[in-house]
Amino acid sequence: MHSAAGTPRRRGSDYAVLSRTVSEAGLLRKRPGHYTMRIIITLSLLFAAWTVFVLVGPSWWQMLTAAALAVLFTQTAFIGHDAGHQQISEDRRINTLIGWVHGNLLVGLGFGWWVDKHDRHHAHPNHEGRDPDIAGAALAFSREQALRRRRGPARWLARSQAWLFFPMLLLEAFHLHVASVRKLMGNTLPVRVRVVEGVLMALHLVGYLTIVLVTLTPLQALCFVLVHQGLFGLYMGCSFAPNHKGMPVLEEGTKTGFLRRQVLTSRNIRGGPLTDLLLGGLNYQIEHHLFPSMPRPNLRRVQPLVRDACERYGLTYHETGLLNSYAEVLRHLHRVGGPLRPELEY
């Protein structure tokens, strides 16, 4: 389950040299003080937002509270993401506990499902047949995937996916909730884990719906949930979308070394501390994929070492601005769907 959570031990000589340099620089050491403060601040803001929600009462101004909570839910999920990669503590049990609290209990997303899916993605990013993030998705990420959608809604989605991409992200949170429940209903997780995660997710759902329905009128409650979950999904999707979408997709059976595979399929987002905060450190996607267990605050510090290694080994280190990254994603999605629009383009 945790194959990609720690730093790989044997990934070929090029990666071994880089990994040794990074380790000697102390950049793989945990940062418990940083995460303690981040967790305290995030939980305090989350508590404050729900307190404001209760105090304001039945008002349409609560749509602003919904937007604020969408931001805080995403920031909370980022902490769960870090816990899943063992970035926070040397003790796996502590990371799991933090993941359960921030994932299952506070935002209603299954930590076990996320770790299983995300680790497989990390091992083989953008690799057809191996990366679950590009398999069986609503979007087509290669022309071959698009051409397999011969009729019906799937074909229509693929041919129009560049236009539909951002609207579809409004449904992402609902999709993540459903996927989390489906994982618990399967038998791929240990029974004890399924029970714990199921109880925590049930507590989240009951608590969430209770506070919303007791505080707001039925119509306001419905609108609040739609706005909150829609913006939560949009923020999450906009944070993860630049990472790999629009980057090279490896065909099934392609063999490539770890360093090359991770660098060539990942995209970094240029920016400063505010970008780091808003994107949860995912803007250092290349560094994160090379050293998934590295604490988030160290990713900026390791960047020069990774840049130098890429230059030394002749690997393209792709970095761009946030808005341009979305443009690259949309151009790629539009190009992939091209064969399904012959009457328009051919």
mmCIF file of C-alpha atoms in Angstrom:
data_model
loop_
_atom_site.group_PDB
_atom_site.id
_atom_site.type_symbol
_atom_site.label_atom_id
_atom_site.label_comp_id
_atom_site.label_asym_id
_atom_site.label_seq_id
_atom_site.Cartn_x
_atom_site.Cartn_y
_atom_site.Cartn_z
ATOM 1 C CA MET A 1 0.000 0.000 0.000
ATOM 2 C CA HIS A 2 2.753 2.443 0.875
ATOM 3 C CA SER A 3 5.159 1.662 -1.963
ATOM 4 C CA ALA A 4 5.565 5.311 -2.920
ATOM 5 C CA ALA A 5 5.257 6.793 0.534
ATOM 6 C CA GLY A 6 8.938 6.513 1.393
ATOM 7 C CA THR A 7 12.076 7.364 -0.528
ATOM 8 C CA PRO A 8 12.915 4.565 -3.011
ATOM 9 C CA ARG A 9 16.080 2.670 -2.123
ATOM 10 C CA ARG A 10 17.247 1.458 -5.518
ATOM 11 C CA ARG A 11 16.383 3.568 -8.532
ATOM 12 C CA GLY A 12 19.525 3.426 -10.619
ATOM 13 C CA SER A 13 22.842 5.213 -10.335
ATOM 14 C CA ASP A 14 21.650 8.697 -11.380
ATOM 15 C CA TYR A 15 18.944 8.797 -8.746
ATOM 16 C CA ALA A 16 21.246 7.204 -6.159
ATOM 17 C CA VAL A 17 23.767 10.031 -6.530
ATOM 18 C CA LEU A 18 21.070 12.695 -6.179
ATOM 19 C CA SER A 19 19.438 10.905 -3.260
ATOM 20 C CA ARG A 20 22.735 10.640 -1.396
ATOM 21 C CA THR A 21 23.392 14.361 -1.877
ATOM 22 C CA VAL A 22 19.917 15.250 -0.633
ATOM 23 C CA SER A 23 20.205 12.950 2.366
ATOM 24 C CA GLU A 24 23.593 14.365 3.340
ATOM 25 C CA ALA A 25 22.091 17.871 3.198
ATOM 26 C CA GLY A 26 19.572 16.792 5.854
ATOM 27 C CA LEU A 27 16.580 17.545 3.645
ATOM 28 C CA LEU A 28 14.862 14.221 4.353
ATOM 29 C CA ARG A 29 14.728 14.844 8.103
ATOM 30 C CA LYS A 30 11.226 15.375 9.477
ATOM 31 C CA ARG A 31 9.999 18.831 10.528
ATOM 32 C CA PRO A 32 7.702 18.120 13.509
ATOM 33 C CA GLY A 33 7.722 21.743 14.685
ATOM 34 C CA HIS A 34 6.552 22.998 11.302
ATOM 35 C CA TYR A 35 3.738 20.471 11.079
ATOM 36 C CA THR A 36 2.647 21.019 14.676
ATOM 37 C CA MET A 37 2.164 24.725 13.981
ATOM 38 C CA ARG A 38 0.507 24.066 10.612
ATOM 39 C CA ILE A 39 -1.962 21.626 12.153
ATOM 40 C CA ILE A 40 -2.768 23.950 15.081
ATOM 41 C CA ILE A 41 -3.352 26.931 12.782
ATOM 42 C CA THR A 42 -5.443 24.955 10.281
ATOM 43 C CA LEU A 43 -7.621 23.342 12.947
ATOM 44 C CA SER A 44 -8.061 26.677 14.734
ATOM 45 C CA LEU A 45 -9.221 28.358 11.525
ATOM 46 C CA LEU A 46 -11.531 25.439 10.779
ATOM 47 C CA PHE A 47 -13.070 25.682 14.257
ATOM 48 C CA ALA A 48 -13.392 29.466 13.905
ATOM 49 C CA ALA A 49 -15.138 29.133 10.534
ATOM 50 C CA TRP A 50 -17.712 26.678 11.887
ATOM 51 C CA THR A 51 -18.221 28.940 14.919
ATOM 52 C CA VAL A 52 -18.936 31.891 12.618
ATOM 53 C CA PHE A 53 -21.308 29.653 10.663
ATOM 54 C CA VAL A 54 -23.353 28.888 13.793
ATOM 55 C CA LEU A 55 -23.326 32.503 15.015
ATOM 56 C CA VAL A 56 -24.440 33.955 11.670
ATOM 57 C CA GLY A 57 -27.386 31.565 11.517
ATOM 58 C CA PRO A 58 -29.907 31.313 8.661
ATOM 59 C CA SER A 59 -28.585 33.854 6.181
ATOM 60 C CA TRP A 60 -27.621 33.855 2.525
ATOM 61 C CA TRP A 61 -24.327 35.421 3.611
ATOM 62 C CA GLN A 62 -23.431 31.857 4.610
ATOM 63 C CA MET A 63 -22.416 31.268 0.998
ATOM 64 C CA LEU A 64 -19.287 33.269 1.883
ATOM 65 C CA THR A 65 -18.751 30.940 4.836
ATOM 66 C CA ALA A 66 -19.111 28.039 2.416
ATOM 67 C CA ALA A 67 -16.327 29.498 0.266
ATOM 68 C CA ALA A 68 -14.077 29.987 3.308
ATOM 69 C CA LEU A 69 -14.725 26.422 4.459
ATOM 70 C CA ALA A 70 -13.917 25.123 0.964
ATOM 71 C CA VAL A 71 -10.466 26.707 1.274
ATOM 72 C CA LEU A 72 -9.971 25.316 4.784
ATOM 73 C CA PHE A 73 -11.167 21.837 3.794
ATOM 74 C CA THR A 74 -8.568 21.815 1.020
ATOM 75 C CA GLN A 75 -5.822 22.988 3.358
ATOM 76 C CA THR A 76 -6.877 20.244 5.781
ATOM 77 C CA ALA A 77 -6.755 17.685 2.968
ATOM 78 C CA PHE A 78 -3.214 18.838 2.119
ATOM 79 C CA ILE A 79 -2.140 17.825 5.638
ATOM 80 C CA GLY A 80 -3.762 14.431 5.089
ATOM 81 C CA HIS A 81 -1.833 14.164 1.811
ATOM 82 C CA ASP A 82 1.442 14.842 3.624
ATOM 83 C CA ALA A 83 0.571 12.263 6.283
ATOM 84 C CA GLY A 84 -0.091 9.688 3.567
ATOM 85 C CA HIS A 85 3.436 10.218 2.268
ATOM 86 C CA GLN A 86 4.942 9.802 5.761
ATOM 87 C CA GLN A 87 6.206 13.393 5.633
ATOM 88 C CA ILE A 88 5.109 14.375 9.128
ATOM 89 C CA SER A 89 6.524 11.747 11.503
ATOM 90 C CA GLU A 90 8.981 8.858 11.501
ATOM 91 C CA ASP A 91 6.230 6.802 13.161
ATOM 92 C CA ARG A 92 3.832 5.382 10.567
ATOM 93 C CA ARG A 93 1.097 5.066 13.206
ATOM 94 C CA ILE A 94 1.212 8.799 13.932
ATOM 95 C CA ASN A 95 1.008 9.599 10.224
ATOM 96 C CA THR A 96 -1.969 7.261 9.867
ATOM 97 C CA LEU A 97 -3.729 8.839 12.853
ATOM 98 C CA ILE A 98 -3.178 12.333 11.413
ATOM 99 C CA GLY A 99 -4.423 11.105 8.044
ATOM 100 C CA TRP A 100 -7.566 9.595 9.545
ATOM 101 C CA VAL A 101 -8.382 12.776 11.479
ATOM 102 C CA HIS A 102 -7.694 15.217 8.637
ATOM 103 C CA GLY A 103 -9.083 12.981 5.899
ATOM 104 C CA ASN A 104 -11.937 10.817 7.146
ATOM 105 C CA LEU A 105 -13.138 12.862 10.131
ATOM 106 C CA LEU A 106 -12.650 16.497 9.112
ATOM 107 C CA VAL A 107 -13.266 16.462 5.344
ATOM 108 C CA GLY A 108 -14.959 13.095 4.781
ATOM 109 C CA LEU A 109 -12.399 11.577 2.406
ATOM 110 C CA GLY A 110 -11.064 8.039 2.860
ATOM 111 C CA PHE A 111 -7.411 8.094 3.887
ATOM 112 C CA GLY A 112 -6.831 4.421 3.017
ATOM 113 C CA TRP A 113 -8.376 4.817 -0.428
ATOM 114 C CA TRP A 114 -6.319 7.935 -1.095
ATOM 115 C CA VAL A 115 -3.015 6.358 -0.026
ATOM 116 C CA ASP A 116 -3.589 3.213 -2.089
ATOM 117 C CA LYS A 117 -4.532 5.131 -5.230
ATOM 118 C CA HIS A 118 -1.972 7.890 -4.779
ATOM 119 C CA ASP A 119 0.947 5.530 -4.152
ATOM 120 C CA ARG A 120 0.210 3.661 -7.380
ATOM 121 C CA HIS A 121 0.128 6.999 -9.184
ATOM 122 C CA HIS A 122 3.478 7.999 -7.692
ATOM 123 C CA ALA A 123 5.108 4.748 -8.766
ATOM 124 C CA HIS A 124 4.025 5.165 -12.416
ATOM 125 C CA PRO A 125 2.857 8.737 -13.153
ATOM 126 C CA ASN A 126 1.136 9.247 -16.522
ATOM 127 C CA HIS A 127 1.792 5.609 -17.442
ATOM 128 C CA GLU A 128 -1.148 4.080 -19.298
ATOM 129 C CA GLY A 129 -2.353 0.894 -17.677
ATOM 130 C CA ARG A 130 -0.482 1.620 -14.435
ATOM 131 C CA ASP A 131 -1.403 5.113 -13.234
ATOM 132 C CA PRO A 132 -4.944 5.056 -11.780
ATOM 133 C CA ASP A 133 -5.201 8.833 -12.223
ATOM 134 C CA ILE A 134 -5.408 8.442 -16.011
ATOM 135 C CA ALA A 135 -7.289 5.131 -16.111
ATOM 136 C CA GLY A 136 -11.047 4.964 -16.378
ATOM 137 C CA ALA A 137 -11.383 8.678 -15.801
ATOM 138 C CA ALA A 138 -14.017 10.964 -17.288
ATOM 139 C CA LEU A 139 -11.268 12.687 -19.269
ATOM 140 C CA ALA A 140 -9.153 11.230 -22.064
ATOM 141 C CA PHE A 141 -5.435 11.869 -21.579
ATOM 142 C CA SER A 142 -4.158 10.412 -24.862
ATOM 143 C CA ARG A 143 -5.522 10.151 -28.396
ATOM 144 C CA GLU A 144 -5.736 6.390 -27.973
ATOM 145 C CA GLN A 145 -7.986 6.825 -24.951
ATOM 146 C CA ALA A 146 -10.133 9.317 -26.857
ATOM 147 C CA LEU A 147 -10.520 7.038 -29.873
ATOM 148 C CA ARG A 148 -11.735 4.209 -27.644
ATOM 149 C CA ARG A 149 -14.769 6.361 -26.800
ATOM 150 C CA ARG A 150 -16.809 5.578 -29.876
ATOM 151 C CA ARG A 151 -20.290 6.710 -28.842
ATOM 152 C CA GLY A 152 -22.530 8.144 -26.183
ATOM 153 C CA PRO A 153 -21.728 10.527 -23.321
ATOM 154 C CA ALA A 154 -18.114 9.328 -23.059
ATOM 155 C CA ARG A 155 -17.417 10.399 -26.655
ATOM 156 C CA TRP A 156 -19.148 13.752 -26.138
ATOM 157 C CA LEU A 157 -17.135 14.383 -22.958
ATOM 158 C CA ALA A 158 -13.832 13.575 -24.651
ATOM 159 C CA ARG A 159 -14.460 15.784 -27.680
ATOM 160 C CA SER A 160 -15.506 18.730 -25.496
ATOM 161 C CA GLN A 161 -13.299 18.059 -22.480
ATOM 162 C CA ALA A 162 -11.206 21.223 -22.699
ATOM 163 C CA TRP A 163 -14.368 23.327 -22.383
ATOM 164 C CA LEU A 164 -15.836 21.106 -19.673
ATOM 165 C CA PHE A 165 -12.699 20.685 -17.560
ATOM 166 C CA PHE A 166 -13.230 23.437 -14.982
ATOM 167 C CA PRO A 167 -17.022 22.933 -14.704
ATOM 168 C CA MET A 168 -16.363 19.225 -14.089
ATOM 169 C CA LEU A 169 -14.065 20.086 -11.193
ATOM 170 C CA LEU A 170 -17.118 21.443 -9.369
ATOM 171 C CA LEU A 171 -18.191 17.788 -9.058
ATOM 172 C CA GLU A 172 -14.789 16.524 -7.918
ATOM 173 C CA ALA A 173 -15.494 16.588 -4.170
ATOM 174 C CA PHE A 174 -18.667 14.539 -4.656
ATOM 175 C CA HIS A 175 -16.662 12.058 -6.746
ATOM 176 C CA LEU A 176 -13.997 11.769 -4.032
ATOM 177 C CA HIS A 177 -16.626 11.140 -1.351
ATOM 178 C CA VAL A 178 -18.274 8.402 -3.422
ATOM 179 C CA ALA A 179 -14.925 6.781 -4.271
ATOM 180 C CA SER A 180 -14.000 6.759 -0.575
ATOM 181 C CA VAL A 181 -17.232 4.963 0.347
ATOM 182 C CA ARG A 182 -16.821 2.446 -2.478
ATOM 183 C CA LYS A 183 -13.328 1.632 -1.220
ATOM 184 C CA LEU A 184 -14.695 0.905 2.252
ATOM 185 C CA MET A 185 -17.359 -1.380 0.789
ATOM 186 C CA GLY A 186 -14.706 -3.472 -0.956
ATOM 187 C CA ASN A 187 -12.343 -5.937 0.677
ATOM 188 C CA THR A 188 -8.958 -4.467 -0.262
ATOM 189 C CA LEU A 189 -8.431 -2.779 3.117
ATOM 190 C CA PRO A 190 -8.044 -4.706 6.408
ATOM 191 C CA VAL A 191 -11.307 -5.081 8.330
ATOM 192 C CA ARG A 192 -10.027 -3.024 11.282
ATOM 193 C CA VAL A 193 -9.039 -0.172 8.963
ATOM 194 C CA ARG A 194 -12.398 -0.261 7.199
ATOM 195 C CA VAL A 195 -14.235 -0.102 10.532
ATOM 196 C CA VAL A 196 -12.172 2.824 11.843
ATOM 197 C CA GLU A 197 -12.373 4.766 8.591
ATOM 198 C CA GLY A 198 -16.063 4.007 8.188
ATOM 199 C CA VAL A 199 -16.899 5.231 11.696
ATOM 200 C CA LEU A 200 -14.893 8.434 11.214
ATOM 201 C CA MET A 201 -16.508 9.163 7.852
ATOM 202 C CA ALA A 202 -19.958 8.494 9.318
ATOM 203 C CA LEU A 203 -19.205 10.913 12.165
ATOM 204 C CA HIS A 204 -18.170 13.517 9.604
ATOM 205 C CA LEU A 205 -21.318 13.062 7.529
ATOM 206 C CA VAL A 206 -23.674 13.126 10.527
ATOM 207 C CA GLY A 207 -21.924 16.123 12.082
ATOM 208 C CA TYR A 208 -21.756 18.032 8.794
ATOM 209 C CA LEU A 209 -25.393 17.509 7.859
ATOM 210 C CA THR A 210 -26.612 18.145 11.405
ATOM 211 C CA ILE A 211 -24.892 21.503 11.804
ATOM 212 C CA VAL A 212 -25.970 22.618 8.319
ATOM 213 C CA LEU A 213 -29.605 21.502 8.605
ATOM 214 C CA VAL A 214 -30.048 22.819 12.147
ATOM 215 C CA THR A 215 -28.518 26.217 11.332
ATOM 216 C CA LEU A 216 -29.995 26.984 7.897
ATOM 217 C CA THR A 217 -33.353 26.787 6.167
ATOM 218 C CA PRO A 218 -33.742 23.737 3.870
ATOM 219 C CA LEU A 219 -33.112 25.782 0.706
ATOM 220 C CA GLN A 220 -30.132 27.580 2.247
ATOM 221 C CA ALA A 221 -28.757 24.241 3.446
ATOM 222 C CA LEU A 222 -28.970 22.758 -0.048
ATOM 223 C CA CYS A 223 -27.276 25.789 -1.598
ATOM 224 C CA PHE A 224 -24.620 25.813 1.124
ATOM 225 C CA VAL A 225 -23.691 22.176 0.497
ATOM 226 C CA LEU A 226 -23.569 22.708 -3.272
ATOM 227 C CA VAL A 227 -21.411 25.838 -2.990
ATOM 228 C CA HIS A 228 -19.143 24.398 -0.307
ATOM 229 C CA GLN A 229 -18.557 21.011 -1.927
ATOM 230 C CA GLY A 230 -18.388 22.535 -5.412
ATOM 231 C CA LEU A 231 -15.683 25.029 -4.449
ATOM 232 C CA PHE A 232 -13.874 22.388 -2.379
ATOM 233 C CA GLY A 233 -13.671 20.174 -5.463
ATOM 234 C CA LEU A 234 -12.689 23.101 -7.688
ATOM 235 C CA TYR A 235 -9.863 24.142 -5.357
ATOM 236 C CA MET A 236 -8.628 20.562 -4.987
ATOM 237 C CA GLY A 237 -8.797 19.978 -8.723
ATOM 238 C CA CYS A 238 -7.042 23.240 -9.562
ATOM 239 C CA SER A 239 -4.276 22.313 -7.106
ATOM 240 C CA PHE A 240 -3.652 18.849 -8.537
ATOM 241 C CA ALA A 241 -4.393 19.479 -12.238
ATOM 242 C CA PRO A 242 -1.110 21.259 -13.102
ATOM 243 C CA ASN A 243 0.989 18.411 -11.704
ATOM 244 C CA HIS A 244 0.848 15.996 -14.657
ATOM 245 C CA LYS A 245 -2.001 16.818 -17.033
ATOM 246 C CA GLY A 246 -0.598 17.907 -20.364
ATOM 247 C CA MET A 247 2.759 16.274 -19.676
ATOM 248 C CA PRO A 248 3.997 13.223 -21.649
ATOM 249 C CA VAL A 249 1.862 10.095 -21.301
ATOM 250 C CA LEU A 250 3.856 6.855 -21.352
ATOM 251 C CA GLU A 251 2.383 4.047 -23.427
ATOM 252 C CA GLU A 252 1.713 0.668 -21.871
ATOM 253 C CA GLY A 253 4.875 -1.415 -21.725
ATOM 254 C CA THR A 254 7.227 1.586 -21.800
ATOM 255 C CA LYS A 255 10.270 1.038 -19.592
ATOM 256 C CA THR A 256 12.179 3.991 -18.191
ATOM 257 C CA GLY A 257 14.324 4.736 -15.160
ATOM 258 C CA PHE A 258 12.883 6.228 -11.979
ATOM 259 C CA LEU A 259 14.562 9.634 -12.267
ATOM 260 C CA ARG A 260 13.635 10.118 -15.914
ATOM 261 C CA ARG A 261 10.069 8.847 -15.412
ATOM 262 C CA GLN A 262 9.328 11.180 -12.517
ATOM 263 C CA VAL A 263 10.922 14.301 -14.012
ATOM 264 C CA LEU A 264 9.555 14.073 -17.553
ATOM 265 C CA THR A 265 5.945 13.462 -16.500
ATOM 266 C CA SER A 266 5.787 16.225 -13.855
ATOM 267 C CA ARG A 267 5.336 19.982 -14.025
ATOM 268 C CA ASN A 268 6.410 22.566 -11.448
ATOM 269 C CA ILE A 269 4.593 25.841 -10.805
ATOM 270 C CA ARG A 270 6.709 28.953 -10.397
ATOM 271 C CA GLY A 271 5.956 31.167 -7.406
ATOM 272 C CA GLY A 272 6.799 32.216 -3.864
ATOM 273 C CA PRO A 273 5.560 31.457 -0.342
ATOM 274 C CA LEU A 274 1.950 32.328 -1.234
ATOM 275 C CA THR A 275 1.981 29.789 -4.072
ATOM 276 C CA ASP A 276 3.482 27.230 -1.696
ATOM 277 C CA LEU A 277 0.612 27.841 0.725
ATOM 278 C CA LEU A 278 -2.198 27.880 -1.832
ATOM 279 C CA LEU A 279 -1.033 24.712 -3.612
ATOM 280 C CA GLY A 280 0.057 22.824 -0.509
ATOM 281 C CA GLY A 281 3.607 22.371 -1.807
ATOM 282 C CA LEU A 282 2.324 20.531 -4.877
ATOM 283 C CA ASN A 283 3.882 23.267 -6.996
ATOM 284 C CA TYR A 284 7.194 21.426 -6.407
ATOM 285 C CA GLN A 285 5.800 18.371 -8.140
ATOM 286 C CA ILE A 286 9.110 17.198 -9.594
ATOM 287 C CA GLU A 287 10.845 17.320 -6.220
ATOM 288 C CA HIS A 288 7.819 15.776 -4.509
ATOM 289 C CA HIS A 289 7.789 12.827 -6.908
ATOM 290 C CA LEU A 290 11.511 12.241 -6.517
ATOM 291 C CA PHE A 291 11.332 12.449 -2.707
ATOM 292 C CA PRO A 292 7.708 11.784 -1.688
ATOM 293 C CA SER A 293 8.506 11.443 2.031
ATOM 294 C CA MET A 294 10.354 14.777 2.151
ATOM 295 C CA PRO A 295 8.593 17.281 4.451
ATOM 296 C CA ARG A 296 6.734 19.951 2.522
ATOM 297 C CA PRO A 297 8.849 22.932 3.748
ATOM 298 C CA ASN A 298 12.025 21.266 2.435
ATOM 299 C CA LEU A 299 10.830 21.005 -1.162
ATOM 300 C CA ARG A 300 11.817 24.589 -1.969
ATOM 301 C CA ARG A 301 15.264 23.973 -0.466
ATOM 302 C CA VAL A 302 15.912 20.830 -2.514
ATOM 303 C CA GLN A 303 14.884 22.482 -5.786
ATOM 304 C CA PRO A 304 18.386 23.769 -6.753
ATOM 305 C CA LEU A 305 19.861 20.285 -6.258
ATOM 306 C CA VAL A 306 17.201 18.716 -8.472
ATOM 307 C CA ARG A 307 17.640 21.405 -11.137
ATOM 308 C CA ASP A 308 21.377 20.770 -11.235
ATOM 309 C CA ALA A 309 20.847 17.014 -11.512
ATOM 310 C CA CYS A 310 18.391 17.434 -14.390
ATOM 311 C CA GLU A 311 20.827 19.673 -16.236
ATOM 312 C CA ARG A 312 23.662 17.232 -15.600
ATOM 313 C CA TYR A 313 21.682 14.255 -16.922
ATOM 314 C CA GLY A 314 20.050 16.116 -19.825
ATOM 315 C CA LEU A 315 16.492 15.952 -18.461
ATOM 316 C CA THR A 316 13.942 18.674 -19.195
ATOM 317 C CA TYR A 317 12.923 20.402 -15.955
ATOM 318 C CA HIS A 318 9.525 21.854 -16.799
ATOM 319 C CA GLU A 319 8.426 24.843 -14.729
ATOM 320 C CA THR A 320 5.871 27.488 -15.606
ATOM 321 C CA GLY A 321 3.438 29.965 -14.065
ATOM 322 C CA LEU A 322 0.114 28.836 -12.617
ATOM 323 C CA LEU A 323 -2.109 30.402 -15.289
ATOM 324 C CA ASN A 324 0.099 29.114 -18.089
ATOM 325 C CA SER A 325 -0.034 25.631 -16.556
ATOM 326 C CA TYR A 326 -3.820 25.673 -16.916
ATOM 327 C CA ALA A 327 -3.426 26.859 -20.521
ATOM 328 C CA GLU A 328 -1.073 23.932 -21.186
ATOM 329 C CA VAL A 329 -3.563 21.509 -19.635
ATOM 330 C CA LEU A 330 -6.476 22.845 -21.699
ATOM 331 C CA ARG A 331 -4.461 22.832 -24.939
ATOM 332 C CA HIS A 332 -3.506 19.212 -24.308
ATOM 333 C CA LEU A 333 -7.079 18.146 -23.546
ATOM 334 C CA HIS A 334 -8.329 19.960 -26.660
ATOM 335 C CA ARG A 335 -5.648 18.337 -28.820
ATOM 336 C CA VAL A 336 -6.368 14.857 -27.435
ATOM 337 C CA GLY A 337 -10.061 15.211 -28.255
ATOM 338 C CA GLY A 338 -9.278 16.419 -31.785
ATOM 339 C CA PRO A 339 -9.885 13.088 -33.590
ATOM 340 C CA LEU A 340 -13.440 13.113 -32.222
ATOM 341 C CA ARG A 341 -14.120 16.485 -33.885
ATOM 342 C CA PRO A 342 -13.411 15.682 -37.573
ATOM 343 C CA GLU A 343 -16.238 17.892 -38.799
ATOM 344 C CA LEU A 344 -14.595 20.852 -37.049
ATOM 345 C CA GLU A 345 -10.877 20.265 -37.507
ATOM 346 C CA TYR A 346 -10.220 17.888 -40.376
#
